[in-house]
Amino acid sequence: MPFSESDAVSHDYDLITLGAGSGGVAASRRAAAHGARVLIAENNRVGGTCVIRGCVPKKLMMYAAGFSQALEEARGFGWTGVSGRFEMARWADAKAAEIDRLEGIYRSLIDSAGVTLVMGRARLAGPGEVEIDGRRYRAPRVLIATGGMPARDAMPGLDQAMTSNEVLDLRELPASVLVVGGGYIAVEFASILAGLGSRVTLAYRAELPLRGFDIDLRRRLAASLAERGIELAAGVELNALERDADGFSLRRADGSVLRAAAALNATGRRPNTADLGLEALGVALAADGSVVVDADSRSTASGIWAIGDVTNRINLTPVAIAEGRAFADHEFSGQRLRVDHRTVASAVFADPPLASIGLTEEQAGSLGPVAIFESEFRPMKTAFAGGTARTYMKLVVDGLNDRVLGVHMLGTDAAEIVQSLAVALTCGATKRDFDRTIAVHPTAAEEFVLMREPVRRTARATAP
Ligand code: NDP
């Protein structure tokens, strides 16, 4: 039902949002733009995981790591006397100043939208009632946007390791690091720490990193990481992490032990739902602790919605923002908008980076006939400087109606290129649309519109 002033009678606010991360802030600002009186509560820093201890500082660390390769390449382009040493404390100071600046921008965005920010630990005290550090506030709608935190229970001893929170606050680079896990965070920080100069061992239990991504990207990524000097300890269950005076030991199921001076736990994240008073109000939680929601982000309790990582749908900042805005538009302006979770692009900022949107070859092949188009080459800049890194691109095309179902890339600028192609996929582009697109030359991205013949076709559906 659309928002109306009568909704607000006897309430202090029209909406109370728990959590001032990207999703909570986007939802609150959008609701305020529709005329709602909004309070947002935050018990840590404004900006949440993405701005304070996730995407943003991670990317700043990735840029720092990229200079080691850039310096190498510069020599191939005729530069002499190019060398340097990474001083992590300098980077840490500059990063802290930048995060302070961004937090200030987030605070002023909240302020200029007319949203009230209350710092403190919030919990639901009753239907439509939120307690923040002992004070009670009332609103007919409450939005849970409390995000997630690193999981520490995948194996004994993990609580002694750094998580993505602590690694971003390092002031000194460890000589060697054991990265435990094979997902987004593990692969990104293994790459970054190796680029900065640490000796990195990446330990994961699957045969390949990045479960869920296209197999051709996973294979090539593993080979590229190994080529960059990262030791891959794959295909064996991980049993326990132990700490002693010299560092860390990771015990594996085959009896082998991996050692390093430091350890990074990157074994997934958990939704922040503990001690929020949710269960008492009838909010159903899934086995992983996430808030169960419907397609409109409505929880099982009346008047309570949840968005972002706390719902453990697709744990990406832009998805949380889209869910938050859809909630606010729906509840406060009567627009019936739903987030389409089916076609969401994502990138892994490793070296080389990779990015994907849509179906993998395996997923598409299980649904019907597909045609696969590929291109693999040494990029001009790398080849000129004598590097061996290659770029790989893949299109997964529906064998019946020519629609492009998946775009996958490993190589320089993958995230930027796939972001642009995500528009084409969202519009339902066909391979013929790609073919009639004239290339921008000389670029790497042009290869996506120059793939003529499929490298293989599957004639009929294969088992999933
Ligand atoms: P992921 O879910 O991506 O990866 C978790 C990893 O931990 C997997 O490799 C998993 O192995 C492994 N693992 C879990 N339990 C165990 C266990 N008992 N023993 C051994 N290994 C185990 O989580 P992340 O923490 O890397 O990232 C969390 C989320 O944050 C991501 O899903 C993503 O949505 C988001 N994120 C996005 C980024 C981006 O957009 N660039 C960057 C960072 C995070 P297995 O696969 O075998 O189960």
mmCIF file of N, CA, C and O and ligand atoms in Angstrom, residues 58 154-155 181-186 188 205-206 211 237-238 266-269 315-316 346-349, ligand 1:
data_model
loop_
_atom_site.group_PDB
_atom_site.id
_atom_site.type_symbol
_atom_site.label_atom_id
_atom_site.label_comp_id
_atom_site.label_asym_id
_atom_site.label_seq_id
_atom_site.Cartn_x
_atom_site.Cartn_y
_atom_site.Cartn_z
ATOM 1 N N LYS A 58 39.829 -2.331 0.061
ATOM 2 C CA LYS A 58 40.406 -3.462 -0.702
ATOM 3 C C LYS A 58 40.906 -2.973 -2.067
ATOM 4 O O LYS A 58 42.002 -3.300 -2.498
ATOM 5 N N ALA A 154 34.619 -22.342 10.489
ATOM 6 C CA ALA A 154 34.770 -23.402 9.483
ATOM 7 C C ALA A 154 35.706 -24.511 9.975
ATOM 8 O O ALA A 154 35.589 -25.660 9.557
ATOM 9 N N MET A 155 36.644 -24.159 10.865
ATOM 10 C CA MET A 155 37.552 -25.180 11.425
ATOM 11 C C MET A 155 38.158 -24.619 12.711
ATOM 12 O O MET A 155 38.187 -23.394 12.881
ATOM 13 N N GLY A 181 40.837 -20.533 2.288
ATOM 14 C CA GLY A 181 39.587 -20.355 1.552
ATOM 15 C C GLY A 181 39.886 -20.149 0.076
ATOM 16 O O GLY A 181 41.038 -19.874 -0.298
ATOM 17 N N GLY A 182 38.854 -20.299 -0.751
ATOM 18 C CA GLY A 182 39.068 -20.151 -2.197
ATOM 19 C C GLY A 182 37.996 -19.318 -2.860
ATOM 20 O O GLY A 182 37.742 -19.439 -4.054
ATOM 21 N N GLY A 183 37.340 -18.429 -2.065
ATOM 22 C CA GLY A 183 36.275 -17.585 -2.620
ATOM 23 C C GLY A 183 36.800 -16.214 -3.020
ATOM 24 O O GLY A 183 38.001 -16.014 -3.205
ATOM 25 N N TYR A 184 35.860 -15.278 -3.131
ATOM 26 C CA TYR A 184 36.204 -13.908 -3.553
ATOM 27 C C TYR A 184 37.327 -13.312 -2.697
ATOM 28 O O TYR A 184 38.322 -12.803 -3.211
ATOM 29 N N ILE A 185 37.115 -13.349 -1.368
ATOM 30 C CA ILE A 185 38.047 -12.637 -0.484
ATOM 31 C C ILE A 185 39.410 -13.303 -0.493
ATOM 32 O O ILE A 185 40.453 -12.633 -0.566
ATOM 33 N N ALA A 186 39.423 -14.635 -0.478
ATOM 34 C CA ALA A 186 40.695 -15.366 -0.473
ATOM 35 C C ALA A 186 41.513 -15.043 -1.724
ATOM 36 O O ALA A 186 42.700 -14.704 -1.648
ATOM 37 N N GLU A 188 41.194 -12.552 -3.882
ATOM 38 C CA GLU A 188 41.592 -11.147 -4.012
ATOM 39 C C GLU A 188 42.789 -10.826 -3.118
ATOM 40 O O GLU A 188 43.777 -10.230 -3.563
ATOM 41 N N ARG A 205 39.857 -26.219 -0.398
ATOM 42 C CA ARG A 205 39.600 -27.655 -0.425
ATOM 43 C C ARG A 205 39.163 -28.170 -1.800
ATOM 44 O O ARG A 205 39.276 -29.358 -2.077
ATOM 45 N N ALA A 206 38.614 -27.307 -2.648
ATOM 46 C CA ALA A 206 38.174 -27.739 -3.977
ATOM 47 C C ALA A 206 39.393 -27.882 -4.899
ATOM 48 O O ALA A 206 40.505 -27.499 -4.538
ATOM 49 N N ARG A 211 34.348 -21.380 -6.616
ATOM 50 C CA ARG A 211 33.191 -22.213 -6.940
ATOM 51 C C ARG A 211 32.052 -21.315 -7.427
ATOM 52 O O ARG A 211 31.811 -20.248 -6.895
ATOM 53 N N GLU A 237 40.835 -31.378 2.063
ATOM 54 C CA GLU A 237 40.068 -30.753 3.155
ATOM 55 C C GLU A 237 41.030 -30.098 4.148
ATOM 56 O O GLU A 237 42.131 -30.599 4.396
ATOM 57 N N LEU A 238 40.581 -28.996 4.723
ATOM 58 C CA LEU A 238 41.410 -28.275 5.690
ATOM 59 C C LEU A 238 40.869 -28.583 7.087
ATOM 60 O O LEU A 238 39.668 -28.435 7.327
ATOM 61 N N ALA A 266 39.471 -16.607 5.206
ATOM 62 C CA ALA A 266 38.540 -16.104 4.183
ATOM 63 C C ALA A 266 37.573 -17.229 3.822
ATOM 64 O O ALA A 266 37.448 -17.622 2.665
ATOM 65 N N THR A 267 36.906 -17.751 4.855
ATOM 66 C CA THR A 267 36.034 -18.914 4.658
ATOM 67 C C THR A 267 34.555 -18.536 4.657
ATOM 68 O O THR A 267 33.702 -19.319 5.071
ATOM 69 N N GLY A 268 34.240 -17.346 4.197
ATOM 70 C CA GLY A 268 32.843 -16.956 4.072
ATOM 71 C C GLY A 268 32.423 -15.946 5.124
ATOM 72 O O GLY A 268 33.210 -15.578 6.004
ATOM 73 N N ARG A 269 31.177 -15.503 5.010
ATOM 74 C CA ARG A 269 30.654 -14.493 5.930
ATOM 75 C C ARG A 269 29.305 -14.944 6.485
ATOM 76 O O ARG A 269 28.649 -15.784 5.891
ATOM 77 N N ASN A 315 25.375 -11.361 -2.060
ATOM 78 C CA ASN A 315 26.021 -10.448 -1.115
ATOM 79 C C ASN A 315 26.950 -9.467 -1.814
ATOM 80 O O ASN A 315 28.172 -9.566 -1.705
ATOM 81 N N LEU A 316 26.348 -8.541 -2.536
ATOM 82 C CA LEU A 316 27.112 -7.527 -3.252
ATOM 83 C C LEU A 316 26.491 -6.158 -2.970
ATOM 84 O O LEU A 316 25.264 -6.035 -2.918
ATOM 85 N N SER A 346 29.304 -9.717 -11.550
ATOM 86 C CA SER A 346 30.226 -9.517 -10.426
ATOM 87 C C SER A 346 31.650 -9.704 -10.914
ATOM 88 O O SER A 346 31.885 -10.287 -11.972
ATOM 89 N N ALA A 347 32.574 -9.159 -10.122
ATOM 90 C CA ALA A 347 33.986 -9.200 -10.511
ATOM 91 C C ALA A 347 34.818 -9.656 -9.336
ATOM 92 O O ALA A 347 34.455 -9.424 -8.180
ATOM 93 N N VAL A 348 35.914 -10.303 -9.620
ATOM 94 C CA VAL A 348 36.874 -10.669 -8.582
ATOM 95 C C VAL A 348 38.152 -9.898 -8.911
ATOM 96 O O VAL A 348 38.753 -10.082 -9.974
ATOM 97 N N PHE A 349 38.531 -9.009 -7.966
ATOM 98 C CA PHE A 349 39.648 -8.109 -8.252
ATOM 99 C C PHE A 349 40.973 -8.772 -7.898
ATOM 100 O O PHE A 349 41.706 -8.321 -7.030
HETATM 101 P P1 NDP B 1 32.864 -17.075 -0.439
HETATM 102 O O1 NDP B 1 31.574 -17.699 -0.147
HETATM 103 O O2 NDP B 1 33.102 -16.426 -1.753
HETATM 104 O O3 NDP B 1 34.025 -18.130 -0.231
HETATM 105 C C1 NDP B 1 34.134 -18.883 0.959
HETATM 106 C C2 NDP B 1 35.287 -19.853 0.791
HETATM 107 O O4 NDP B 1 35.500 -20.503 2.026
HETATM 108 C C3 NDP B 1 35.011 -20.923 -0.269
HETATM 109 O O5 NDP B 1 36.173 -21.139 -1.014
HETATM 110 C C4 NDP B 1 34.677 -22.134 0.597
HETATM 111 O O6 NDP B 1 35.039 -23.351 -0.014
HETATM 112 C C5 NDP B 1 35.576 -21.895 1.794
HETATM 113 N N1 NDP B 1 35.124 -22.653 2.962
HETATM 114 C C6 NDP B 1 33.972 -22.514 3.650
HETATM 115 N N2 NDP B 1 33.918 -23.407 4.644
HETATM 116 C C7 NDP B 1 35.056 -24.129 4.587
HETATM 117 C C8 NDP B 1 35.587 -25.221 5.349
HETATM 118 N N3 NDP B 1 34.912 -25.739 6.374
HETATM 119 N N4 NDP B 1 36.781 -25.733 4.993
HETATM 120 C C9 NDP B 1 37.456 -25.212 3.952
HETATM 121 N N5 NDP B 1 37.008 -24.181 3.193
HETATM 122 C C10 NDP B 1 35.827 -23.654 3.509
HETATM 123 O O7 NDP B 1 33.103 -16.058 0.776
HETATM 124 P P2 NDP B 1 34.082 -14.825 0.971
HETATM 125 O O8 NDP B 1 34.308 -14.763 2.430
HETATM 126 O O9 NDP B 1 35.264 -14.908 0.069
HETATM 127 O O10 NDP B 1 33.190 -13.613 0.502
HETATM 128 C C11 NDP B 1 31.907 -13.395 1.072
HETATM 129 C C12 NDP B 1 31.004 -12.722 0.092
HETATM 130 O O11 NDP B 1 31.372 -11.369 -0.003
HETATM 131 C C13 NDP B 1 31.105 -13.268 -1.324
HETATM 132 O O12 NDP B 1 30.235 -14.348 -1.535
HETATM 133 C C14 NDP B 1 30.743 -12.087 -2.151
HETATM 134 O O13 NDP B 1 29.347 -12.104 -2.341
HETATM 135 C C15 NDP B 1 31.166 -10.903 -1.309
HETATM 136 N N6 NDP B 1 32.416 -10.311 -1.825
HETATM 137 C C16 NDP B 1 32.401 -9.767 -3.069
HETATM 138 C C17 NDP B 1 33.539 -9.212 -3.592
HETATM 139 C C18 NDP B 1 33.500 -8.626 -4.951
HETATM 140 O O14 NDP B 1 32.403 -8.361 -5.441
HETATM 141 N N7 NDP B 1 34.627 -8.434 -5.601
HETATM 142 C C19 NDP B 1 34.789 -9.185 -2.851
HETATM 143 C C20 NDP B 1 34.695 -9.803 -1.573
HETATM 144 C C21 NDP B 1 33.549 -10.336 -1.090
HETATM 145 P P3 NDP B 1 34.042 -24.167 -0.974
HETATM 146 O O15 NDP B 1 33.845 -23.349 -2.199
HETATM 147 O O16 NDP B 1 34.754 -25.432 -1.204
HETATM 148 O O17 NDP B 1 32.766 -24.317 -0.177
#
